[in-house]
Amino acid sequence: MASDKDIDPNRRDFLGKATAAVGAVGVGGACWPFISSMNPSKDVKAKATSLVDLGSIPKGKTHTVEWQGKPVFVVHRTDEMIADMDDSSTKLDPQDDKDRVQKPEWLVVLGVCTHLGCVPNRTDKGWNCPCHGSVYDNSGRVVRGPAPTNLIVPHYEFIDEKKIIIGKA
Ligand code: FES
């Protein structure tokens, strides 16, 4: 009868590692259906994006669209609004206007105050938050707190001259 002393230690290591590897593959295979079921469905992926027809937004007007359950402000900025952008007046969260837009005449920002999440009201100069008085300019940059940061620019793409898609497909 073979004792532990008779077993080659290298062979024992190999058997241990092989058993562990087979076990890991088995656990991975068993988990795969559960992990796969957590991927978003086609319905959910479709709601992850919002298509916006820019042709229906006159110059100087703002349309609010819903994206992932949140409001998004799409502003068709006038030449005056664009010329009015003063990059030095945004000291709370400094960012140049040109870094917040893909085309100067279109501003796209989340309509969610970065203080505590209220929906700011539109004004000629930008937005005022009704909750605690934060003020944003026509680039969505905070010019008066308590909001600590600018309105968020979501991911969006121009799919042609008159349409954007917000979010990633
Ligand atoms: S939530 Fe907008 S200022 Fe507080």
Coordinates of C-alpha atoms and ligand atoms in Angstrom, one line a residue:
M1 CA 0.0 0.0 0.0
A2 CA 1.3 3.5 -1.0
S3 CA 1.9 6.0 1.7
D4 CA 2.1 9.8 1.4
K5 CA 5.8 9.4 1.4
D6 CA 5.6 7.4 -1.9
I7 CA 3.7 10.1 -3.8
D8 CA 5.8 12.3 -6.0
P9 CA 5.2 15.9 -4.6
N10 CA 5.4 17.3 -8.2
R11 CA 2.6 15.0 -9.2
R12 CA 0.5 16.1 -6.2
D13 CA 1.0 19.8 -7.1
F14 CA -0.1 19.0 -10.7
L15 CA -3.2 17.2 -9.5
G16 CA -4.1 20.1 -7.1
K17 CA -3.7 22.7 -9.8
A18 CA -5.6 20.7 -12.4
T19 CA -8.5 20.2 -10.0
A20 CA -8.6 23.9 -9.2
A21 CA -8.6 24.9 -12.8
V22 CA -11.5 22.5 -13.7
G23 CA -13.4 23.9 -10.7
A24 CA -12.8 27.5 -11.8
V25 CA -14.0 26.7 -15.3
G26 CA -17.1 24.9 -13.9
V27 CA -18.0 27.9 -11.6
G28 CA -17.5 30.3 -14.5
G29 CA -19.7 28.2 -16.8
A30 CA -22.4 28.0 -14.1
C31 CA -22.3 31.7 -13.5
W32 CA -22.4 32.7 -17.2
P33 CA -26.2 32.5 -17.7
F34 CA -26.7 34.8 -14.6
I35 CA -24.1 37.3 -15.7
S36 CA -25.5 37.3 -19.2
S37 CA -29.0 37.9 -17.9
M38 CA -27.8 41.1 -16.2
N39 CA -26.9 42.7 -19.6
P40 CA -29.5 45.3 -20.6
S41 CA -32.2 44.2 -23.0
K42 CA -32.7 45.8 -26.4
D43 CA -35.6 47.9 -24.9
V44 CA -33.3 49.3 -22.2
K45 CA -30.5 50.0 -24.7
A46 CA -32.9 51.9 -26.9
K47 CA -33.9 54.1 -24.0
A48 CA -30.2 54.8 -23.3
T49 CA -30.3 57.2 -26.3
S50 CA -32.6 60.0 -27.3
L51 CA -32.9 61.4 -30.8
V52 CA -33.4 65.1 -31.1
D53 CA -34.7 66.9 -34.2
L54 CA -32.8 70.2 -34.2
G55 CA -34.9 71.5 -37.1
S56 CA -37.8 72.0 -34.8
I57 CA -35.9 74.3 -32.4
P58 CA -36.0 78.0 -33.5
K59 CA -33.0 80.2 -32.8
G60 CA -33.0 81.5 -29.3
K61 CA -35.3 78.7 -28.0
T62 CA -34.6 75.8 -25.7
H63 CA -36.2 72.4 -26.0
T64 CA -36.2 70.0 -23.1
V65 CA -36.0 66.4 -24.0
E66 CA -35.9 63.3 -21.8
W67 CA -32.9 61.1 -21.7
Q68 CA -32.6 58.2 -19.3
G69 CA -35.3 59.7 -17.2
K70 CA -33.6 63.1 -16.9
P71 CA -34.2 66.4 -18.6
V72 CA -31.7 67.6 -21.2
F73 CA -31.8 71.2 -22.3
V74 CA -31.0 71.7 -26.0
V75 CA -30.5 75.4 -26.7
H76 CA -30.3 76.9 -30.2
R77 CA -28.1 79.8 -29.3
T78 CA -28.2 83.1 -31.2
D79 CA -25.2 85.0 -32.4
E80 CA -25.7 87.4 -29.5
M81 CA -25.7 84.5 -26.9
I82 CA -22.5 83.1 -28.4
A83 CA -20.8 86.5 -28.5
D84 CA -21.9 87.1 -24.9
M85 CA -19.9 84.1 -23.6
D86 CA -17.4 85.5 -21.1
D87 CA -15.0 82.7 -20.2
S88 CA -13.5 84.8 -17.3
S89 CA -16.8 85.1 -15.4
T90 CA -17.0 81.4 -14.6
K91 CA -14.6 81.2 -11.7
L92 CA -16.5 78.4 -9.7
D93 CA -15.8 75.8 -12.3
P94 CA -13.7 77.4 -15.0
Q95 CA -14.3 76.0 -18.5
D96 CA -14.2 77.7 -21.9
D97 CA -17.5 77.8 -23.8
K98 CA -15.8 76.2 -26.8
D99 CA -14.9 73.2 -24.7
R100 CA -18.6 72.6 -23.9
V101 CA -20.2 72.7 -27.3
Q102 CA -19.6 70.8 -30.6
K103 CA -21.1 73.6 -32.6
P104 CA -21.4 77.1 -31.2
E105 CA -25.1 77.4 -32.0
W106 CA -26.0 74.3 -30.1
L107 CA -25.7 73.8 -26.4
V108 CA -26.7 70.4 -24.9
V109 CA -26.6 70.1 -21.1
L110 CA -28.3 68.0 -18.4
G111 CA -31.2 70.0 -16.8
V112 CA -30.1 68.9 -13.3
C113 CA -28.7 71.4 -10.9
T114 CA -25.3 70.2 -9.7
H115 CA -26.1 71.3 -6.1
L116 CA -28.9 69.0 -5.1
G117 CA -30.5 68.0 -8.4
C118 CA -33.4 70.5 -8.9
V119 CA -34.4 71.4 -12.5
P120 CA -33.2 75.0 -13.2
N121 CA -35.6 77.5 -14.8
R122 CA -34.7 79.1 -18.1
T123 CA -33.8 82.8 -18.2
D124 CA -32.5 85.1 -21.0
K125 CA -29.0 84.8 -19.5
G126 CA -29.1 81.1 -18.8
W127 CA -30.8 79.4 -15.9
N128 CA -31.7 80.0 -12.3
C129 CA -32.2 77.2 -9.9
P130 CA -35.4 77.7 -7.9
C131 CA -34.2 75.6 -4.9
H132 CA -31.2 77.5 -3.6
G133 CA -30.5 80.2 -6.1
S134 CA -27.6 78.9 -8.2
V135 CA -27.2 80.7 -11.5
Y136 CA -25.9 79.3 -14.8
D137 CA -25.0 81.1 -18.0
N138 CA -25.9 80.3 -21.5
S139 CA -23.1 77.7 -21.6
G140 CA -24.5 76.0 -18.5
R141 CA -21.6 77.2 -16.4
V142 CA -22.2 78.0 -12.8
V143 CA -21.7 81.7 -12.2
R144 CA -23.3 81.7 -8.7
G145 CA -23.5 78.9 -6.2
P146 CA -24.2 77.0 -4.1
A147 CA -23.9 74.7 -7.1
P148 CA -20.3 73.6 -7.2
T149 CA -19.9 72.7 -10.8
N150 CA -21.3 73.5 -14.3
L151 CA -24.3 71.7 -15.8
I152 CA -23.1 68.4 -17.2
V153 CA -22.7 68.0 -20.9
P154 CA -23.9 64.5 -21.8
H155 CA -22.4 62.4 -24.5
Y156 CA -24.0 63.3 -27.8
E157 CA -23.3 63.1 -31.5
F158 CA -24.5 64.9 -34.6
I159 CA -25.8 62.2 -36.9
D160 CA -26.5 64.9 -39.6
E161 CA -26.8 68.7 -39.7
K162 CA -30.3 68.6 -38.1
K163 CA -30.2 65.7 -35.7
I164 CA -28.3 64.7 -32.6
I165 CA -28.4 61.5 -30.6
I166 CA -27.9 61.8 -26.9
G167 CA -26.2 58.9 -25.1
K168 CA -24.3 56.0 -26.4
A169 CA -26.1 53.3 -28.4
Ligands
FES1 S1 -30.5 72.4 -6.0 FE1 -30.0 74.0 -7.3 S2 -29.1 75.5 -6.0 FE2 -29.6 73.8 -4.7

